[in-house]
Amino acid sequence: MKHIDLAHVARLARLRFSDEELKKYEAQVEEILKFVDQLKAVNVEGIEPTSHPLKLSNVFREDMPAPAFSVEEVLKRAPRSRGRFFEVPKIIEDKTR
Amino acid sequence: MSLAQKTAFQLLELYRNKKASEEEALTDVVSAVHTKDRDTRSIHAYIDLEHSTPLQKQVSGPLAGIPIALKDNICVEGREATCASEILKGFVSPYSATVVEKLLNAGAVIFGRTNMDEFAFGSSCETSCYGPTRNPRDPERVPGGSSGGSAACVADDTAIASLGSDTGGSIRQPAAFCGVVGMKPTYGRVSRYGLIAFASSLDQIGPITKDVRDNALLLSVIAGHDSKDSTSANVSVPDYLKALEDTKLSGMKIGYPLEIQKDLTPDAAKLMTEAVKILEKKGAVIDRSITLPHTKYAVNVYYIVAPSEASSNLARFDGVRFGHRAAATANLLSMYENTRGHGFGAEAKRRIILGTYSLSSGYYDAYYVKAMKVRTLIKNDFDEAFKKVDAILMPTAPSAAFKLGEKTKDPLEMYLSDIYTISANLAGIPAISIPGALSEGGLPLGLQFLAKPFAEETLYKIAHSYEEALK
């Protein structure tokens, strides 16, 4: 049984693949998922999930103002910026997809 | 003899006795790099030399005048940090990692960016956008990964010591392949502020050094709580060098798990036989009855948990705020897709896909939640084992360094080269790899010790005793 619709997952991940790449990656990811499926044999009834090895919950600190980077310092790393803003292509609804 | 061949301790002593100066040591290291590591056909442990002007802020401290190399995912203010990825090429960090501040405050000289697998995704240093690093012990072979450059420079005497990061074995496996010492500290022991994130519940920064003593010294400097990393633990840092004073292991119980004893490759079997003999001679009691029944699922769990966290962490690389942006895009969505499609290499894409799939609607419970539950079982196995023993012993890797290109065609085969290292990350426990023995072919084989959380002292004591026995 096939696990994955790669074109769909690629869209979720915002990754562009050529048709040829889609085929190649799909085969590889299928193999990996088949391997991962060995976990189905493990009985985990009543077991709590571990998301984090230390038993940490929320870590709080005083909400104190502190210096931050200037707008110029941040924007000079951006591929494109204008004035005080990051510049991006037009955000329009794309009906072709 | 070039001063680049010395350990940090040897250099510090030479400085103290005025037999060498810090400037001479740095000159020797720089010239070793320029002769041995000049281009991508050589060992290629370093990414670039042009932007590697030495940085020192303090002239005194426990590491005064010791040049230290950094993996390309650790940020230094005003310097490039690219995770060996096209998507971050040209990125200059606006701040320094806490480990960098700590090294600088201790007098260390930051020198050089070392090569790595792209975003630390790999076990061979072959996924770097700058081309692979080679193993100084045999240039036909890989140095291991992902911290391949950090291990190779230490082994090749083009660095005194380095820092790497370890998410599933990325410090220990390259240290093993290159015949040097690599420590993955307890999760939370070292601040990750300024480490470009791969998998946040697994990543740790640690030292790679020529011997155990240097390693203990470096960890003493970089360990400790940091309010800038909410996952760093508020646990006091002991003097790790104290643990090295007594090299006898009498009274020490070391577990050799049943599951590891089975299915050893001939090289790993040879390593373990020699290791057990040496440890017993030093006075340790080897317990062959301890069992870690769920560690056989560690690789399976890891390839759900790590890609899931990576796919989330790597969402920030979108061509908007920093790094690469694809040219000529019609709209925002295609800008994201093209930027990420061009900017990420093959392994990064595979992991983002795997992670996105595991976290996607309809599969989240079956994959991600299930993996987190099995992770609990793996952690419980270690908790049980450490009720009986002080440390656990196993190989670092199933074999010695493999050849370049040997495992690049089959991602799954590459993943399986980390079977012995991954469980320490899943459980959050510390583990060290030291040169344990030589393979039939004369290559280094790494020996790994694991201990309970925050018991790095125990690991240094055992590792140091073993190292002394080999001398």
Coordinates of C-alpha atoms in Angstrom, one line a residue:
Chain A
M1 CA 0.0 0.0 0.0
K2 CA 1.2 3.4 -0.9
H3 CA 1.7 5.8 2.1
I4 CA 2.2 9.2 0.7
D5 CA 0.8 11.6 -1.9
L6 CA 4.1 13.5 -2.4
A7 CA 2.7 16.3 -4.5
H8 CA 0.2 17.1 -1.7
V9 CA 2.9 17.0 1.1
A10 CA 5.2 19.1 -1.0
R11 CA 2.5 21.8 -1.3
L12 CA 2.1 21.7 2.5
A13 CA 5.9 22.0 3.0
R14 CA 6.1 24.8 0.4
L15 CA 8.7 22.9 -1.7
R16 CA 8.8 22.9 -5.5
F17 CA 9.7 19.6 -7.1
S18 CA 10.0 18.7 -10.8
D19 CA 8.0 15.7 -12.0
E20 CA 11.1 13.6 -12.1
E21 CA 12.1 14.7 -8.5
L22 CA 8.6 13.8 -7.3
K23 CA 9.0 10.2 -8.5
K24 CA 12.4 9.8 -7.0
Y25 CA 11.6 11.3 -3.6
E26 CA 8.3 9.4 -3.5
A27 CA 10.1 6.1 -3.9
Q28 CA 12.7 7.0 -1.2
V29 CA 10.2 8.3 1.3
E30 CA 8.0 5.2 0.8
E31 CA 11.0 3.0 1.7
I32 CA 11.7 5.1 4.8
L33 CA 8.0 5.0 5.9
K34 CA 7.9 1.2 5.4
F35 CA 10.9 1.0 7.8
V36 CA 9.3 3.4 10.3
D37 CA 6.2 1.2 10.2
Q38 CA 8.0 -1.4 12.3
L39 CA 6.8 0.8 15.2
K40 CA 3.3 -0.6 14.7
A41 CA 4.5 -3.8 16.4
V42 CA 5.2 -1.9 19.7
N43 CA 2.5 -1.9 22.4
V44 CA 2.2 1.6 23.8
E45 CA -1.0 1.2 25.7
G46 CA -1.1 3.5 28.7
I47 CA 2.3 5.1 27.8
E48 CA 2.6 8.8 27.9
P49 CA 4.3 10.5 25.0
T50 CA 7.8 12.1 25.5
S51 CA 8.0 15.4 23.6
H52 CA 11.1 16.5 25.5
P53 CA 13.6 14.6 27.6
L54 CA 13.6 17.0 30.6
K55 CA 10.5 17.4 32.6
L56 CA 10.1 21.0 31.8
S57 CA 6.8 22.8 31.5
N58 CA 6.5 26.6 30.9
V59 CA 9.6 28.5 31.8
F60 CA 8.8 32.1 32.8
R61 CA 10.9 35.2 33.2
E62 CA 10.2 38.7 34.3
D63 CA 8.6 40.7 31.5
M64 CA 11.3 43.4 31.4
P65 CA 12.1 45.7 28.4
A66 CA 15.5 45.0 27.0
P67 CA 17.4 46.3 23.9
A68 CA 16.6 44.6 20.6
F69 CA 18.0 44.9 17.1
S70 CA 17.4 48.0 15.2
V71 CA 15.1 47.9 12.1
E72 CA 18.2 48.6 9.9
E73 CA 20.2 45.8 11.5
V74 CA 17.4 43.4 10.7
L75 CA 16.5 44.6 7.3
K76 CA 20.1 44.5 6.0
R77 CA 19.8 40.7 6.0
A78 CA 16.6 40.6 4.0
P79 CA 16.8 39.6 0.3
R80 CA 14.6 42.6 -0.4
S81 CA 13.3 45.5 1.7
R82 CA 11.7 48.9 1.2
G83 CA 11.6 51.6 3.9
R84 CA 10.9 49.9 7.2
F85 CA 9.5 46.7 5.6
F86 CA 10.4 43.4 4.1
E87 CA 9.4 43.4 0.5
V88 CA 7.6 40.3 -0.9
P89 CA 5.9 39.5 -4.2
K90 CA 2.2 40.3 -4.5
I91 CA 0.0 38.2 -2.3
I92 CA -2.8 37.2 -4.6
E93 CA -5.2 34.3 -4.7
D94 CA -3.8 31.8 -7.1
K95 CA -6.7 30.0 -8.8
T96 CA -4.6 27.8 -11.1
R97 CA -3.6 25.4 -8.3
Chain B
M1 CA 56.9 20.0 15.6
S2 CA 54.1 22.3 14.7
L3 CA 52.2 23.7 17.7
A4 CA 49.0 22.7 15.9
Q5 CA 49.7 19.1 16.9
K6 CA 49.4 19.9 20.6
T7 CA 46.4 19.5 22.9
A8 CA 45.0 22.6 24.7
F9 CA 46.6 21.4 27.9
Q10 CA 50.0 21.1 26.3
L11 CA 49.7 24.5 24.8
L12 CA 48.7 26.1 28.1
E13 CA 51.7 24.6 29.8
L14 CA 54.0 25.8 27.0
Y15 CA 52.5 29.3 27.4
R16 CA 53.0 29.2 31.2
N17 CA 56.6 28.1 30.9
K18 CA 57.2 30.7 28.1
K19 CA 58.3 28.0 25.7
A20 CA 55.8 29.1 23.1
S21 CA 53.5 32.1 22.7
E22 CA 49.9 32.3 21.8
E23 CA 50.9 34.1 18.6
E24 CA 53.2 31.2 17.6
A25 CA 50.4 28.7 18.2
L26 CA 47.9 30.6 16.2
T27 CA 50.4 31.0 13.4
D28 CA 51.1 27.3 13.3
V29 CA 47.4 26.4 13.3
V30 CA 46.7 28.9 10.4
S31 CA 49.7 27.7 8.4
A32 CA 48.6 24.0 9.0
V33 CA 45.2 24.9 7.7
H34 CA 46.6 26.7 4.6
T35 CA 48.9 23.8 3.7
K36 CA 46.7 20.8 4.5
D37 CA 43.2 22.2 3.9
R38 CA 43.6 24.6 1.0
D39 CA 40.9 23.4 -1.3
T40 CA 38.0 21.0 -1.7
R41 CA 40.4 18.3 -3.0
S42 CA 42.2 18.2 0.3
I43 CA 40.6 17.1 3.6
H44 CA 38.3 20.2 3.4
A45 CA 37.5 20.4 7.1
Y46 CA 37.0 24.1 6.8
I47 CA 34.5 25.9 4.7
D48 CA 36.4 29.1 4.1
L49 CA 39.6 30.6 5.2
E50 CA 39.0 34.1 3.9
H51 CA 36.3 34.9 6.5
S52 CA 38.2 33.1 9.3
T53 CA 40.2 35.9 10.9
P54 CA 40.9 34.9 14.5
L55 CA 38.7 36.4 17.1
Q56 CA 39.8 36.9 20.7
K57 CA 38.3 39.1 23.4
Q58 CA 40.1 38.2 26.6
V59 CA 43.8 37.5 27.1
S60 CA 43.3 35.5 30.3
G61 CA 41.1 32.6 31.3
P62 CA 41.1 28.8 31.3
L63 CA 41.4 28.7 27.5
A64 CA 43.6 31.8 27.0
G65 CA 45.2 31.7 23.6
I66 CA 43.7 28.3 22.5
P67 CA 42.3 28.4 18.9
I68 CA 38.9 26.7 18.7
A69 CA 37.1 25.8 15.4
L70 CA 33.3 26.0 15.2
K71 CA 30.8 24.1 13.2
D72 CA 29.0 26.2 10.6
N73 CA 25.7 26.1 12.5
I74 CA 27.0 28.0 15.5
C75 CA 26.6 31.8 15.2
V76 CA 29.3 34.4 15.8
E77 CA 28.4 38.0 15.6
G78 CA 29.4 39.6 12.3
R79 CA 30.4 36.3 10.7
E80 CA 28.7 34.0 8.3
A81 CA 26.9 30.9 9.6
T82 CA 25.2 28.9 6.8
C83 CA 24.6 25.3 8.0
A84 CA 26.4 24.3 4.8
S85 CA 23.2 25.2 2.9
E86 CA 22.6 27.3 -0.2
I87 CA 19.6 28.8 1.5
L88 CA 21.7 30.5 4.1
K89 CA 24.7 31.4 2.0
G90 CA 25.9 34.9 2.8
F91 CA 23.9 35.0 6.1
V92 CA 25.9 37.1 8.6
S93 CA 24.8 36.5 12.2
P94 CA 23.7 39.6 14.2
Y95 CA 24.6 37.9 17.5
S96 CA 26.9 35.3 19.0
A97 CA 25.8 32.0 20.5
T98 CA 26.1 31.7 24.2
V99 CA 28.8 29.0 23.8
V100 CA 30.8 31.5 21.7
E101 CA 30.5 34.2 24.4
K102 CA 31.7 31.6 27.0
L103 CA 34.6 30.6 24.9
L104 CA 35.6 34.2 24.3
N105 CA 35.3 35.1 28.0
A106 CA 37.6 32.1 28.8
G107 CA 40.3 33.6 26.5
A108 CA 39.8 31.2 23.6
V109 CA 40.5 32.3 20.0
I110 CA 37.6 31.6 17.7
F111 CA 39.1 30.4 14.4
G112 CA 37.5 28.9 11.3
R113 CA 34.1 27.5 10.3
T114 CA 34.0 23.8 9.8
N115 CA 32.1 21.8 7.2
M116 CA 29.0 19.8 8.0
D117 CA 26.1 17.9 6.5
E118 CA 23.5 20.5 5.3
F119 CA 21.5 21.5 8.4
A120 CA 23.2 18.6 10.2
F121 CA 21.2 16.1 8.1
G122 CA 23.6 13.3 7.5
S123 CA 26.2 10.9 8.8
S124 CA 29.0 11.4 6.3
C125 CA 29.5 15.2 5.7
E126 CA 28.5 14.5 2.0
T127 CA 25.4 16.6 2.0
S128 CA 27.2 19.9 2.4
C129 CA 26.6 22.5 -0.3
Y130 CA 30.4 23.2 -0.3
G131 CA 31.3 19.6 -1.2
P132 CA 32.4 16.8 1.2
T133 CA 35.0 16.6 3.9
R134 CA 37.4 13.7 3.8
N135 CA 38.7 11.6 6.6
P136 CA 42.3 12.5 7.6
R137 CA 43.0 8.8 8.6
D138 CA 42.1 7.7 5.0
P139 CA 41.0 10.4 2.5
E140 CA 39.0 7.9 0.4
R141 CA 36.7 7.6 3.4
V142 CA 34.1 9.9 5.0
P143 CA 34.9 11.7 8.3
G144 CA 31.4 10.9 9.5
G145 CA 28.7 13.5 10.2
S146 CA 27.2 15.7 10.6
S147 CA 30.0 17.4 12.5
G148 CA 32.5 15.9 10.0
G149 CA 34.6 19.1 9.6
S150 CA 34.8 19.6 13.4
A151 CA 36.1 16.1 13.9
A152 CA 38.4 16.1 10.8
C153 CA 40.2 19.3 11.7
V154 CA 41.0 18.0 15.2
A155 CA 42.2 14.6 13.8
D156 CA 44.3 16.4 11.1
D157 CA 45.9 18.8 13.5
T158 CA 44.5 21.8 11.7
A159 CA 42.7 22.7 15.0
I160 CA 43.5 22.3 18.7
A161 CA 39.8 21.6 19.5
S162 CA 36.4 22.3 18.1
L163 CA 32.7 22.5 18.9
G164 CA 30.1 20.4 17.1
S165 CA 26.4 19.6 17.6
D166 CA 24.8 16.3 18.1
T167 CA 21.1 15.5 17.3
G168 CA 21.4 11.7 16.6
G169 CA 25.2 11.1 16.9
S170 CA 26.6 14.1 15.0
I171 CA 29.5 14.6 17.4
R172 CA 30.2 11.0 18.5
Q173 CA 30.1 9.2 15.1
P174 CA 32.5 11.6 13.4
A175 CA 34.7 11.6 16.4
A176 CA 34.7 7.8 16.2
F177 CA 35.5 7.7 12.5
C178 CA 38.3 10.2 12.8
G179 CA 39.8 8.8 16.0
V180 CA 39.2 11.7 18.4
V181 CA 37.1 12.4 21.5
G182 CA 33.6 13.7 21.2
M183 CA 31.1 14.4 23.9
K184 CA 27.3 14.8 23.6
P185 CA 26.3 16.4 26.9
T186 CA 23.0 15.9 28.7
Y187 CA 20.1 17.6 27.1
G188 CA 20.0 21.0 28.8
R189 CA 23.6 20.9 29.9
V190 CA 24.8 23.4 27.3
S191 CA 22.9 26.4 26.0
R192 CA 21.7 26.2 22.4
Y193 CA 21.2 29.9 22.1
G194 CA 22.8 30.8 18.7
L195 CA 22.8 27.2 17.5
I196 CA 20.7 27.1 14.3
A197 CA 18.0 24.6 15.3
F198 CA 17.6 21.1 13.7
A199 CA 15.5 19.1 16.1
S200 CA 14.9 21.1 19.3
S201 CA 14.1 18.2 21.6
L202 CA 17.4 16.4 20.6
D203 CA 20.1 19.0 19.7
Q204 CA 23.1 19.5 22.0
I205 CA 26.4 21.3 21.5
G206 CA 29.5 19.6 22.6
P207 CA 33.3 19.5 22.3
I208 CA 35.5 17.5 20.0
T209 CA 39.1 17.2 21.2
K210 CA 42.4 15.2 20.9
D211 CA 42.0 13.8 24.3
V212 CA 39.6 13.4 27.3
R213 CA 41.3 16.0 29.4
D214 CA 40.8 18.7 26.8
N215 CA 37.2 17.6 26.4
A216 CA 36.5 18.0 30.1
L217 CA 38.2 21.4 30.1
L218 CA 36.0 22.6 27.2
L219 CA 32.8 21.3 28.6
S220 CA 33.6 23.0 32.0
V221 CA 33.7 26.3 30.0
I222 CA 30.6 25.9 27.8
A223 CA 28.2 24.2 30.2
G224 CA 25.7 25.9 32.5
H225 CA 22.3 27.5 32.6
D226 CA 21.4 30.3 30.2
S227 CA 18.3 32.4 30.5
K228 CA 18.4 32.9 26.7
D229 CA 17.7 29.1 26.3
S230 CA 14.6 28.1 28.2
T231 CA 15.5 24.4 27.8
S232 CA 18.9 24.8 29.4
A233 CA 18.9 23.2 32.9
N234 CA 19.6 25.1 36.1
V235 CA 22.0 22.4 37.4
S236 CA 25.4 23.4 38.8
V237 CA 28.4 22.5 36.7
P238 CA 31.0 20.4 38.5
D239 CA 34.8 20.6 37.9
Y240 CA 35.0 17.9 35.3
L241 CA 38.8 17.9 35.5
K242 CA 38.5 16.6 39.1
A243 CA 37.0 13.4 37.8
L244 CA 40.2 12.6 36.0
E245 CA 42.4 12.5 39.1
D246 CA 41.9 8.9 39.9
T247 CA 42.2 6.5 36.9
K248 CA 41.2 3.4 38.8
L249 CA 37.7 2.2 38.1
S250 CA 37.3 -0.1 41.2
G251 CA 33.7 -0.1 42.4
M252 CA 32.5 1.1 39.1
K253 CA 29.7 -0.9 37.4
I254 CA 29.5 -0.7 33.6
G255 CA 26.6 -2.4 31.7
Y256 CA 27.1 -4.1 28.4
P257 CA 23.5 -4.5 27.2
L258 CA 22.3 -7.9 26.0
E259 CA 20.9 -6.3 22.8
I260 CA 24.2 -4.8 21.8
Q261 CA 26.1 -8.1 22.4
K262 CA 24.0 -9.7 19.6
D263 CA 24.5 -8.7 16.0
L264 CA 27.9 -7.1 16.2
T265 CA 30.0 -6.7 13.1
P266 CA 33.4 -8.3 13.2
D267 CA 35.1 -5.0 13.8
A268 CA 32.6 -4.0 16.6
A269 CA 33.0 -7.4 18.2
K270 CA 36.8 -7.0 18.3
L271 CA 36.4 -3.5 19.8
M272 CA 34.1 -4.8 22.5
T273 CA 36.3 -7.7 23.4
E274 CA 39.3 -5.4 23.8
A275 CA 37.3 -2.8 25.7
V276 CA 35.8 -5.2 28.2
K277 CA 39.3 -6.6 28.9
I278 CA 40.8 -3.1 29.5
L279 CA 37.9 -2.0 31.7
E280 CA 38.1 -5.1 33.9
K281 CA 41.8 -4.7 34.2
K282 CA 41.1 -1.1 35.5
G283 CA 38.9 -2.6 38.2
A284 CA 35.4 -2.0 36.6
V285 CA 32.8 -4.7 36.9
I286 CA 31.1 -5.4 33.6
D287 CA 27.4 -6.3 33.9
R288 CA 26.4 -8.3 30.8
S289 CA 22.8 -8.9 32.0
I290 CA 21.4 -5.4 31.6
T291 CA 18.8 -5.0 28.8
L292 CA 17.5 -2.1 26.7
P293 CA 14.7 -3.9 24.9
H294 CA 13.3 -0.9 23.1
T295 CA 16.5 0.6 21.7
K296 CA 16.0 -1.5 18.6
Y297 CA 13.3 1.0 17.7
A298 CA 15.5 4.0 18.2
V299 CA 16.2 4.7 14.5
N300 CA 12.5 4.3 13.6
V301 CA 11.5 6.7 16.3
Y302 CA 14.2 9.2 15.4
Y303 CA 13.1 9.3 11.7
I304 CA 9.7 10.5 12.8
V305 CA 10.7 12.8 15.7
A306 CA 13.7 14.5 14.1
P307 CA 12.2 15.3 10.7
S308 CA 9.0 16.5 12.3
E309 CA 10.9 19.0 14.4
A310 CA 13.1 19.8 11.5
S311 CA 10.2 20.5 9.2
S312 CA 8.9 23.0 11.7
N313 CA 12.2 24.6 12.5
L314 CA 13.1 25.0 8.8
A315 CA 9.8 26.7 8.0
R316 CA 11.5 29.9 8.8
F317 CA 13.7 29.7 5.7
D318 CA 11.2 31.3 3.3
G319 CA 13.2 33.9 1.5
V320 CA 11.6 36.8 3.3
R321 CA 13.7 37.9 6.2
F322 CA 17.2 36.5 5.5
G323 CA 19.1 34.1 3.3
H324 CA 18.4 33.1 -0.3
R325 CA 15.4 34.1 -2.3
A326 CA 14.6 32.7 -5.8
A327 CA 14.6 35.2 -8.6
A328 CA 11.6 36.2 -10.6
T329 CA 8.5 34.8 -8.9
A330 CA 5.0 35.6 -9.7
N331 CA 3.4 35.6 -6.3
L332 CA 4.2 34.9 -2.6
L333 CA 3.4 31.2 -2.7
S334 CA 5.6 30.5 -5.7
M335 CA 8.4 32.6 -4.1
Y336 CA 8.3 30.3 -1.1
E337 CA 8.2 27.2 -3.2
N338 CA 11.0 28.2 -5.5
T339 CA 13.2 29.6 -2.8
R340 CA 12.9 26.4 -0.8
G341 CA 13.0 24.2 -3.8
H342 CA 16.3 25.7 -4.9
G343 CA 17.8 26.5 -1.6
F344 CA 17.5 23.1 0.2
G345 CA 19.5 20.1 -0.9
A346 CA 18.2 16.6 -1.4
E347 CA 18.5 15.3 2.1
A348 CA 17.0 18.4 3.6
K349 CA 14.0 18.1 1.3
R350 CA 13.6 14.4 2.2
R351 CA 13.5 15.2 5.9
I352 CA 11.1 18.2 5.4
I353 CA 8.8 15.9 3.5
L354 CA 9.0 13.1 6.1
G355 CA 8.3 15.6 8.9
T356 CA 5.5 17.4 7.2
Y357 CA 3.9 14.1 6.4
S358 CA 4.2 12.8 10.0
L359 CA 2.7 16.0 11.4
S360 CA -0.1 16.3 8.8
S361 CA -3.7 15.8 9.5
G362 CA -4.7 12.1 9.6
Y363 CA -1.1 10.9 10.2
Y364 CA -0.2 12.8 13.3
D365 CA -1.4 10.2 15.8
A366 CA -0.2 7.2 13.8
Y367 CA 3.3 8.6 13.4
Y368 CA 4.3 11.5 15.6
V369 CA 2.4 10.6 18.7
K370 CA 3.2 6.9 18.4
A371 CA 6.9 7.7 18.0
M372 CA 6.8 9.9 21.1
K373 CA 5.3 7.1 23.1
V374 CA 8.0 4.6 22.0
R375 CA 10.5 7.3 22.9
T376 CA 9.1 7.1 26.5
L377 CA 9.8 3.3 26.5
I378 CA 13.3 3.9 25.3
K379 CA 13.9 6.4 28.1
N380 CA 12.4 4.1 30.6
D381 CA 14.8 1.3 29.6
F382 CA 17.7 3.6 30.4
D383 CA 16.2 4.7 33.7
E384 CA 15.9 1.0 34.7
A385 CA 19.4 0.2 33.5
F386 CA 21.0 3.1 35.5
K387 CA 19.4 1.7 38.7
K388 CA 21.9 -1.2 38.3
V389 CA 25.0 0.4 36.6
D390 CA 27.0 3.6 36.6
A391 CA 27.5 3.7 32.9
I392 CA 26.7 1.7 29.7
L393 CA 29.1 0.6 27.2
M394 CA 28.6 0.1 23.4
P395 CA 30.3 0.8 20.1
T396 CA 29.8 4.3 18.7
A397 CA 29.1 3.0 15.2
P398 CA 28.7 -0.5 13.6
S399 CA 31.8 -0.1 11.5
A400 CA 34.9 2.1 10.9
A401 CA 34.5 5.0 8.5
F402 CA 33.0 4.0 5.1
K403 CA 34.0 5.2 1.7
L404 CA 32.8 8.4 0.1
G405 CA 29.7 7.6 -2.0
E406 CA 29.2 4.2 -0.4
K407 CA 25.9 5.1 1.3
T408 CA 24.6 8.2 -0.6
K409 CA 22.3 6.3 -2.9
D410 CA 20.3 4.6 -0.2
P411 CA 19.1 7.1 2.5
L412 CA 17.9 4.3 4.7
E413 CA 21.3 2.6 4.8
M414 CA 22.9 6.0 5.8
Y415 CA 20.3 6.3 8.6
L416 CA 21.2 2.9 10.0
S417 CA 24.9 4.0 10.5
D418 CA 23.5 5.8 13.6
I419 CA 21.9 2.9 15.4
Y420 CA 24.2 3.1 18.5
T421 CA 24.1 6.9 18.9
I422 CA 20.5 7.9 18.5
S423 CA 19.1 6.4 21.7
A424 CA 21.2 8.8 23.9
N425 CA 19.5 11.8 22.1
L426 CA 16.1 10.3 22.5
A427 CA 16.6 9.7 26.2
G428 CA 18.4 13.1 26.7
I429 CA 21.4 11.4 28.4
P430 CA 25.1 12.2 28.0
A431 CA 27.4 10.0 25.9
I432 CA 31.0 10.1 24.9
S433 CA 33.0 8.5 22.1
I434 CA 36.7 7.8 22.5
P435 CA 39.1 5.9 20.2
G436 CA 38.6 2.4 21.5
A437 CA 40.6 0.1 19.2
L438 CA 41.7 -0.2 15.6
S439 CA 39.7 -2.1 12.9
E440 CA 41.2 -5.0 10.9
G441 CA 42.0 -2.4 8.3
G442 CA 43.8 -0.2 10.8
L443 CA 41.1 2.5 11.1
P444 CA 39.9 4.0 14.3
L445 CA 36.8 2.4 16.0
G446 CA 34.9 4.5 18.5
L447 CA 33.9 3.2 21.9
Q448 CA 30.9 4.8 23.5
F449 CA 29.9 5.3 27.1
L450 CA 26.5 6.5 28.2
A451 CA 25.4 7.7 31.7
K452 CA 22.4 9.0 33.5
P453 CA 21.4 12.7 33.0
F454 CA 24.1 15.2 34.2
A455 CA 26.7 12.4 35.0
E456 CA 29.2 13.7 32.5
E457 CA 31.8 13.4 35.3
T458 CA 31.3 9.6 35.3
L459 CA 31.9 9.5 31.6
Y460 CA 35.1 11.5 31.7
K461 CA 36.4 9.4 34.5
I462 CA 35.9 6.1 32.6
A463 CA 37.0 7.5 29.3
H464 CA 40.2 9.0 30.8
S465 CA 41.0 5.7 32.6
Y466 CA 40.6 3.9 29.3
E467 CA 42.7 6.4 27.4
E468 CA 45.5 6.0 30.0
A469 CA 45.3 2.2 29.6
L470 CA 45.9 2.5 25.8
K471 CA 49.0 4.6 26.2

